[in-house]
mmCIF file of N, CA and C in Angstrom:
data_model
loop_
_atom_site.group_PDB
_atom_site.id
_atom_site.type_symbol
_atom_site.label_atom_id
_atom_site.label_comp_id
_atom_site.label_asym_id
_atom_site.label_seq_id
_atom_site.Cartn_x
_atom_site.Cartn_y
_atom_site.Cartn_z
ATOM 1 N N UNK A 18 13.340 -0.223 -5.789
ATOM 2 C CA UNK A 18 14.089 -0.691 -6.938
ATOM 3 C C UNK A 18 13.596 0.070 -8.160
ATOM 4 N N UNK A 19 14.504 0.544 -8.991
ATOM 5 C CA UNK A 19 14.128 1.322 -10.171
ATOM 6 C C UNK A 19 14.277 0.477 -11.432
ATOM 7 N N UNK A 20 13.428 0.757 -12.413
ATOM 8 C CA UNK A 20 13.536 0.088 -13.710
ATOM 9 C C UNK A 20 14.808 0.565 -14.389
ATOM 10 N N UNK A 21 15.420 -0.298 -15.175
ATOM 11 C CA UNK A 21 16.636 0.096 -15.870
ATOM 12 C C UNK A 21 16.321 1.192 -16.877
ATOM 13 N N UNK A 22 17.267 2.099 -17.131
ATOM 14 C CA UNK A 22 16.996 3.214 -18.037
ATOM 15 C C UNK A 22 16.531 2.781 -19.423
ATOM 16 N N UNK A 23 17.064 1.693 -19.937
ATOM 17 C CA UNK A 23 16.696 1.242 -21.278
ATOM 18 C C UNK A 23 15.263 0.718 -21.320
ATOM 19 N N UNK A 24 14.721 0.335 -20.160
ATOM 20 C CA UNK A 24 13.389 -0.252 -20.129
ATOM 21 C C UNK A 24 12.444 0.550 -19.249
ATOM 22 N N UNK A 25 12.690 1.836 -19.119
ATOM 23 C CA UNK A 25 11.805 2.659 -18.298
ATOM 24 C C UNK A 25 10.385 2.551 -18.825
ATOM 25 N N UNK A 26 9.458 2.258 -17.948
ATOM 26 C CA UNK A 26 8.047 2.101 -18.289
ATOM 27 C C UNK A 26 7.828 1.139 -19.460
ATOM 28 N N UNK A 27 8.379 -0.090 -19.377
ATOM 29 C CA UNK A 27 8.211 -1.039 -20.468
ATOM 30 C C UNK A 27 6.747 -1.364 -20.694
ATOM 31 N N UNK A 28 6.345 -1.271 -21.935
ATOM 32 C CA UNK A 28 4.992 -1.628 -22.302
ATOM 33 C C UNK A 28 3.968 -0.525 -22.128
ATOM 34 N N UNK A 29 4.259 0.481 -21.308
ATOM 35 C CA UNK A 29 3.294 1.554 -21.072
ATOM 36 C C UNK A 29 3.125 2.356 -22.348
ATOM 37 N N UNK A 30 1.884 2.509 -22.777
ATOM 38 C CA UNK A 30 1.595 3.287 -23.978
ATOM 39 C C UNK A 30 1.810 2.544 -25.281
ATOM 40 N N UNK A 31 2.112 1.251 -25.202
ATOM 41 C CA UNK A 31 2.372 0.479 -26.418
ATOM 42 C C UNK A 31 1.217 -0.444 -26.782
ATOM 43 N N UNK A 32 0.212 -0.494 -25.933
ATOM 44 C CA UNK A 32 -0.888 -1.428 -26.160
ATOM 45 C C UNK A 32 -0.603 -2.807 -25.607
ATOM 46 N N UNK A 33 0.557 -2.984 -24.940
ATOM 47 C CA UNK A 33 0.886 -4.277 -24.343
ATOM 48 C C UNK A 33 -0.071 -4.591 -23.201
ATOM 49 N N UNK A 34 -0.177 -5.880 -22.924
ATOM 50 C CA UNK A 34 -0.962 -6.328 -21.772
ATOM 51 C C UNK A 34 -0.016 -7.015 -20.805
ATOM 52 N N UNK A 35 -0.322 -6.882 -19.541
ATOM 53 C CA UNK A 35 0.518 -7.418 -18.478
ATOM 54 C C UNK A 35 -0.200 -8.482 -17.678
ATOM 55 N N UNK A 36 0.610 -9.359 -17.086
ATOM 56 C CA UNK A 36 0.144 -10.277 -16.055
ATOM 57 C C UNK A 36 0.749 -9.771 -14.748
ATOM 58 N N UNK A 37 -0.101 -9.467 -13.768
ATOM 59 C CA UNK A 37 0.328 -8.901 -12.490
ATOM 60 C C UNK A 37 0.095 -9.938 -11.395
ATOM 61 N N UNK A 38 1.121 -10.153 -10.569
ATOM 62 C CA UNK A 38 1.032 -11.097 -9.458
ATOM 63 C C UNK A 38 1.497 -10.420 -8.181
ATOM 64 N N UNK A 39 0.973 -10.867 -7.064
ATOM 65 C CA UNK A 39 1.462 -10.455 -5.753
ATOM 66 C C UNK A 39 1.879 -11.722 -5.018
ATOM 67 N N UNK A 40 3.131 -11.751 -4.559
ATOM 68 C CA UNK A 40 3.613 -12.875 -3.763
ATOM 69 C C UNK A 40 3.064 -12.685 -2.351
ATOM 70 N N UNK A 41 2.025 -13.430 -2.047
ATOM 71 C CA UNK A 41 1.334 -13.248 -0.773
ATOM 72 C C UNK A 41 2.199 -13.673 0.412
ATOM 73 N N UNK A 42 3.240 -14.460 0.172
ATOM 74 C CA UNK A 42 4.139 -14.818 1.273
ATOM 75 C C UNK A 42 5.050 -13.648 1.644
ATOM 76 N N UNK A 43 5.175 -12.670 0.738
ATOM 77 C CA UNK A 43 5.985 -11.481 1.011
ATOM 78 C C UNK A 43 5.147 -10.279 1.432
ATOM 79 N N UNK A 44 3.910 -10.215 0.968
ATOM 80 C CA UNK A 44 3.054 -9.049 1.200
ATOM 81 C C UNK A 44 2.863 -8.815 2.697
ATOM 82 N N UNK A 45 3.083 -7.560 3.132
ATOM 83 C CA UNK A 45 2.909 -7.200 4.543
ATOM 84 C C UNK A 45 1.653 -6.359 4.761
ATOM 85 N N UNK A 46 0.882 -6.147 3.709
ATOM 86 C CA UNK A 46 -0.373 -5.413 3.841
ATOM 87 C C UNK A 46 -0.215 -3.928 4.098
ATOM 88 N N UNK A 47 0.852 -3.333 3.582
ATOM 89 C CA UNK A 47 1.073 -1.894 3.789
ATOM 90 C C UNK A 47 0.052 -1.045 3.040
ATOM 91 N N UNK A 48 -0.570 -1.614 2.030
ATOM 92 C CA UNK A 48 -1.573 -0.953 1.181
ATOM 93 C C UNK A 48 -0.986 0.148 0.318
ATOM 94 N N UNK A 49 0.330 0.211 0.221
ATOM 95 C CA UNK A 49 0.941 1.219 -0.634
ATOM 96 C C UNK A 49 0.521 1.028 -2.087
ATOM 97 N N UNK A 50 0.367 -0.214 -2.515
ATOM 98 C CA UNK A 50 -0.056 -0.487 -3.890
ATOM 99 C C UNK A 50 -1.477 0.025 -4.128
ATOM 100 N N UNK A 51 -2.347 -0.149 -3.136
ATOM 101 C CA UNK A 51 -3.735 0.303 -3.260
ATOM 102 C C UNK A 51 -3.789 1.827 -3.344
ATOM 103 N N UNK A 52 -2.934 2.494 -2.579
ATOM 104 C CA UNK A 52 -2.906 3.959 -2.613
ATOM 105 C C UNK A 52 -2.313 4.477 -3.922
ATOM 106 N N UNK A 53 -1.314 3.767 -4.451
ATOM 107 C CA UNK A 53 -0.657 4.187 -5.692
ATOM 108 C C UNK A 53 -1.513 3.877 -6.914
ATOM 109 N N UNK A 54 -2.121 2.707 -6.932
ATOM 110 C CA UNK A 54 -2.925 2.262 -8.086
ATOM 111 C C UNK A 54 -4.248 1.691 -7.581
ATOM 112 N N UNK A 55 -5.167 2.561 -7.134
ATOM 113 C CA UNK A 55 -6.415 2.064 -6.541
ATOM 114 C C UNK A 55 -7.277 1.228 -7.484
ATOM 115 N N UNK A 56 -7.142 1.425 -8.777
ATOM 116 C CA UNK A 56 -7.895 0.600 -9.727
ATOM 117 C C UNK A 56 -7.192 -0.718 -10.013
ATOM 118 N N UNK A 57 -5.934 -0.845 -9.577
ATOM 119 C CA UNK A 57 -5.141 -2.020 -9.905
ATOM 120 C C UNK A 57 -5.014 -3.056 -8.807
ATOM 121 N N UNK A 58 -5.222 -2.643 -7.540
ATOM 122 C CA UNK A 58 -5.000 -3.555 -6.417
ATOM 123 C C UNK A 58 -6.115 -3.445 -5.393
ATOM 124 N N UNK A 59 -6.334 -4.556 -4.690
ATOM 125 C CA UNK A 59 -7.313 -4.626 -3.611
ATOM 126 C C UNK A 59 -6.653 -5.308 -2.417
ATOM 127 N N UNK A 60 -7.152 -5.018 -1.228
ATOM 128 C CA UNK A 60 -6.754 -5.758 -0.035
ATOM 129 C C UNK A 60 -7.901 -6.679 0.348
ATOM 130 N N UNK A 61 -7.561 -7.912 0.719
ATOM 131 C CA UNK A 61 -8.598 -8.832 1.172
ATOM 132 C C UNK A 61 -8.799 -8.664 2.682
ATOM 133 N N UNK A 62 -9.623 -9.498 3.274
ATOM 134 C CA UNK A 62 -9.946 -9.370 4.700
ATOM 135 C C UNK A 62 -8.733 -9.606 5.601
ATOM 136 N N UNK A 63 -7.708 -10.277 5.083
ATOM 137 C CA UNK A 63 -6.470 -10.503 5.834
ATOM 138 C C UNK A 63 -5.440 -9.407 5.559
ATOM 139 N N UNK A 64 -5.870 -8.346 4.860
ATOM 140 C CA UNK A 64 -5.010 -7.224 4.467
ATOM 141 C C UNK A 64 -3.872 -7.675 3.545
ATOM 142 N N UNK A 65 -4.125 -8.684 2.747
ATOM 143 C CA UNK A 65 -3.178 -9.129 1.737
ATOM 144 C C UNK A 65 -3.597 -8.523 0.407
ATOM 145 N N UNK A 66 -2.625 -8.027 -0.328
ATOM 146 C CA UNK A 66 -2.901 -7.397 -1.615
ATOM 147 C C UNK A 66 -3.103 -8.450 -2.699
ATOM 148 N N UNK A 67 -3.909 -8.088 -3.671
ATOM 149 C CA UNK A 67 -4.046 -8.899 -4.879
ATOM 150 C C UNK A 67 -4.429 -7.962 -6.019
ATOM 151 N N UNK A 68 -4.049 -8.323 -7.256
ATOM 152 C CA UNK A 68 -4.428 -7.468 -8.384
ATOM 153 C C UNK A 68 -5.940 -7.481 -8.582
ATOM 154 N N UNK A 69 -6.495 -6.327 -8.895
ATOM 155 C CA UNK A 69 -7.925 -6.246 -9.198
ATOM 156 C C UNK A 69 -8.238 -7.122 -10.404
ATOM 157 N N UNK A 70 -7.339 -7.140 -11.371
ATOM 158 C CA UNK A 70 -7.435 -8.007 -12.547
ATOM 159 C C UNK A 70 -6.013 -8.407 -12.907
ATOM 160 N N UNK A 71 -5.649 -9.684 -12.748
ATOM 161 C CA UNK A 71 -4.274 -10.100 -13.030
ATOM 162 C C UNK A 71 -3.837 -9.864 -14.478
ATOM 163 N N UNK A 72 -4.797 -9.808 -15.388
ATOM 164 C CA UNK A 72 -4.492 -9.542 -16.796
ATOM 165 C C UNK A 72 -5.000 -8.148 -17.106
ATOM 166 N N UNK A 73 -4.073 -7.221 -17.333
ATOM 167 C CA UNK A 73 -4.451 -5.820 -17.463
ATOM 168 C C UNK A 73 -3.633 -5.119 -18.537
ATOM 169 N N UNK A 74 -4.140 -4.004 -19.003
ATOM 170 C CA UNK A 74 -3.363 -3.176 -19.919
ATOM 171 C C UNK A 74 -2.165 -2.609 -19.174
ATOM 172 N N UNK A 75 -1.064 -2.413 -19.891
ATOM 173 C CA UNK A 75 0.114 -1.775 -19.304
ATOM 174 C C UNK A 75 -0.310 -0.434 -18.720
ATOM 175 N N UNK A 76 0.183 -0.147 -17.508
ATOM 176 C CA UNK A 76 -0.334 0.988 -16.767
ATOM 177 C C UNK A 76 0.758 1.561 -15.874
ATOM 178 N N UNK A 77 1.032 2.855 -15.999
ATOM 179 C CA UNK A 77 2.092 3.491 -15.213
ATOM 180 C C UNK A 77 1.843 3.403 -13.716
ATOM 181 N N UNK A 78 0.597 3.484 -13.290
ATOM 182 C CA UNK A 78 0.308 3.429 -11.851
ATOM 183 C C UNK A 78 0.594 2.044 -11.285
ATOM 184 N N UNK A 79 0.284 1.004 -12.045
ATOM 185 C CA UNK A 79 0.580 -0.353 -11.583
ATOM 186 C C UNK A 79 2.087 -0.559 -11.518
ATOM 187 N N UNK A 80 2.809 -0.066 -12.509
ATOM 188 C CA UNK A 80 4.266 -0.159 -12.480
ATOM 189 C C UNK A 80 4.818 0.603 -11.277
ATOM 190 N N UNK A 81 4.306 1.793 -11.009
ATOM 191 C CA UNK A 81 4.758 2.579 -9.857
ATOM 192 C C UNK A 81 4.473 1.835 -8.553
ATOM 193 N N UNK A 82 3.328 1.174 -8.473
ATOM 194 C CA UNK A 82 3.001 0.402 -7.274
ATOM 195 C C UNK A 82 4.017 -0.715 -7.062
ATOM 196 N N UNK A 83 4.387 -1.405 -8.133
ATOM 197 C CA UNK A 83 5.385 -2.469 -8.029
ATOM 198 C C UNK A 83 6.736 -1.899 -7.607
ATOM 199 N N UNK A 84 7.126 -0.797 -8.208
ATOM 200 C CA UNK A 84 8.415 -0.179 -7.884
ATOM 201 C C UNK A 84 8.468 0.315 -6.441
ATOM 202 N N UNK A 85 7.321 0.716 -5.891
ATOM 203 C CA UNK A 85 7.279 1.284 -4.543
ATOM 204 C C UNK A 85 6.885 0.291 -3.458
ATOM 205 N N UNK A 86 6.622 -0.946 -3.823
ATOM 206 C CA UNK A 86 6.262 -1.944 -2.819
ATOM 207 C C UNK A 86 7.431 -2.108 -1.844
ATOM 208 N N UNK A 87 7.197 -1.927 -0.543
ATOM 209 C CA UNK A 87 8.305 -1.971 0.415
ATOM 210 C C UNK A 87 8.971 -3.337 0.542
ATOM 211 N N UNK A 88 8.309 -4.396 0.106
ATOM 212 C CA UNK A 88 8.901 -5.733 0.197
ATOM 213 C C UNK A 88 9.052 -6.398 -1.173
ATOM 214 N N UNK A 89 8.863 -5.622 -2.239
ATOM 215 C CA UNK A 89 9.012 -6.115 -3.617
ATOM 216 C C UNK A 89 8.187 -7.375 -3.866
ATOM 217 N N UNK A 90 6.918 -7.334 -3.436
ATOM 218 C CA UNK A 90 6.041 -8.496 -3.576
ATOM 219 C C UNK A 90 5.280 -8.521 -4.894
ATOM 220 N N UNK A 91 5.368 -7.447 -5.693
ATOM 221 C CA UNK A 91 4.587 -7.353 -6.931
ATOM 222 C C UNK A 91 5.472 -7.669 -8.131
ATOM 223 N N UNK A 92 5.026 -8.607 -8.948
ATOM 224 C CA UNK A 92 5.731 -8.971 -10.171
ATOM 225 C C UNK A 92 4.834 -8.697 -11.363
ATOM 226 N N UNK A 93 5.434 -8.152 -12.417
ATOM 227 C CA UNK A 93 4.705 -7.856 -13.651
ATOM 228 C C UNK A 93 5.457 -8.501 -14.803
ATOM 229 N N UNK A 94 4.725 -9.175 -15.675
ATOM 230 C CA UNK A 94 5.325 -9.743 -16.882
ATOM 231 C C UNK A 94 4.420 -9.437 -18.067
ATOM 232 N N UNK A 95 5.009 -9.498 -19.262
ATOM 233 C CA UNK A 95 4.214 -9.304 -20.470
ATOM 234 C C UNK A 95 3.309 -10.512 -20.657
ATOM 235 N N UNK A 96 2.046 -10.257 -20.862
ATOM 236 C CA UNK A 96 1.079 -11.322 -21.077
ATOM 237 C C UNK A 96 1.427 -12.015 -22.393
ATOM 238 N N UNK A 97 1.453 -13.301 -22.379
ATOM 239 C CA UNK A 97 1.777 -14.061 -23.586
ATOM 240 C C UNK A 97 3.208 -14.552 -23.558
ATOM 241 N N UNK A 98 4.177 -13.629 -23.592
ATOM 242 C CA UNK A 98 5.584 -14.037 -23.642
ATOM 243 C C UNK A 98 6.150 -14.342 -22.267
ATOM 244 N N UNK A 99 5.577 -13.738 -21.220
ATOM 245 C CA UNK A 99 6.114 -13.934 -19.879
ATOM 246 C C UNK A 99 7.358 -13.118 -19.592
ATOM 247 N N UNK A 100 7.756 -12.274 -20.552
ATOM 248 C CA UNK A 100 8.955 -11.452 -20.354
ATOM 249 C C UNK A 100 8.759 -10.544 -19.147
ATOM 250 N N UNK A 101 9.733 -10.544 -18.215
ATOM 251 C CA UNK A 101 9.591 -9.716 -17.023
ATOM 252 C C UNK A 101 9.564 -8.227 -17.347
ATOM 253 N N UNK A 102 8.640 -7.525 -16.719
ATOM 254 C CA UNK A 102 8.578 -6.075 -16.776
ATOM 255 C C UNK A 102 9.140 -5.528 -15.467
ATOM 256 N N UNK A 103 8.672 -6.105 -14.338
ATOM 257 C CA UNK A 103 9.175 -5.734 -13.025
ATOM 258 C C UNK A 103 9.067 -6.928 -12.102
ATOM 259 N N UNK A 104 10.110 -7.235 -11.326
ATOM 260 C CA UNK A 104 11.390 -6.552 -11.393
ATOM 261 C C UNK A 104 12.104 -6.881 -12.697
ATOM 262 N N UNK A 105 12.901 -5.928 -13.183
ATOM 263 C CA UNK A 105 13.607 -6.165 -14.450
ATOM 264 C C UNK A 105 14.663 -7.247 -14.278
ATOM 265 N N UNK A 106 14.939 -7.956 -15.361
ATOM 266 C CA UNK A 106 16.016 -8.945 -15.318
ATOM 267 C C UNK A 106 17.329 -8.213 -15.140
ATOM 268 N N UNK A 107 18.207 -8.815 -14.369
ATOM 269 C CA UNK A 107 19.515 -8.176 -14.160
ATOM 270 C C UNK A 107 20.548 -8.789 -15.048
#
């Protein structure tokens, strides 16, 4: 899934902070997020992904990990307002 053109890389480079979540009921443990953003995600002993820090600075690699998740298990919102960053609102 791609970010909408008007919101490409929302928050990246603006000093915004994000809240990152992984829906563990969807996560299949592909580790694609860990390979894309090794500082942003970890796998636990059950091979389930989780954010290294759920509250993080806006980061292109974390956004890319969310966009490339094969099951769309990663959600990103603006910290404070809760405005969705990924997946974008339709």
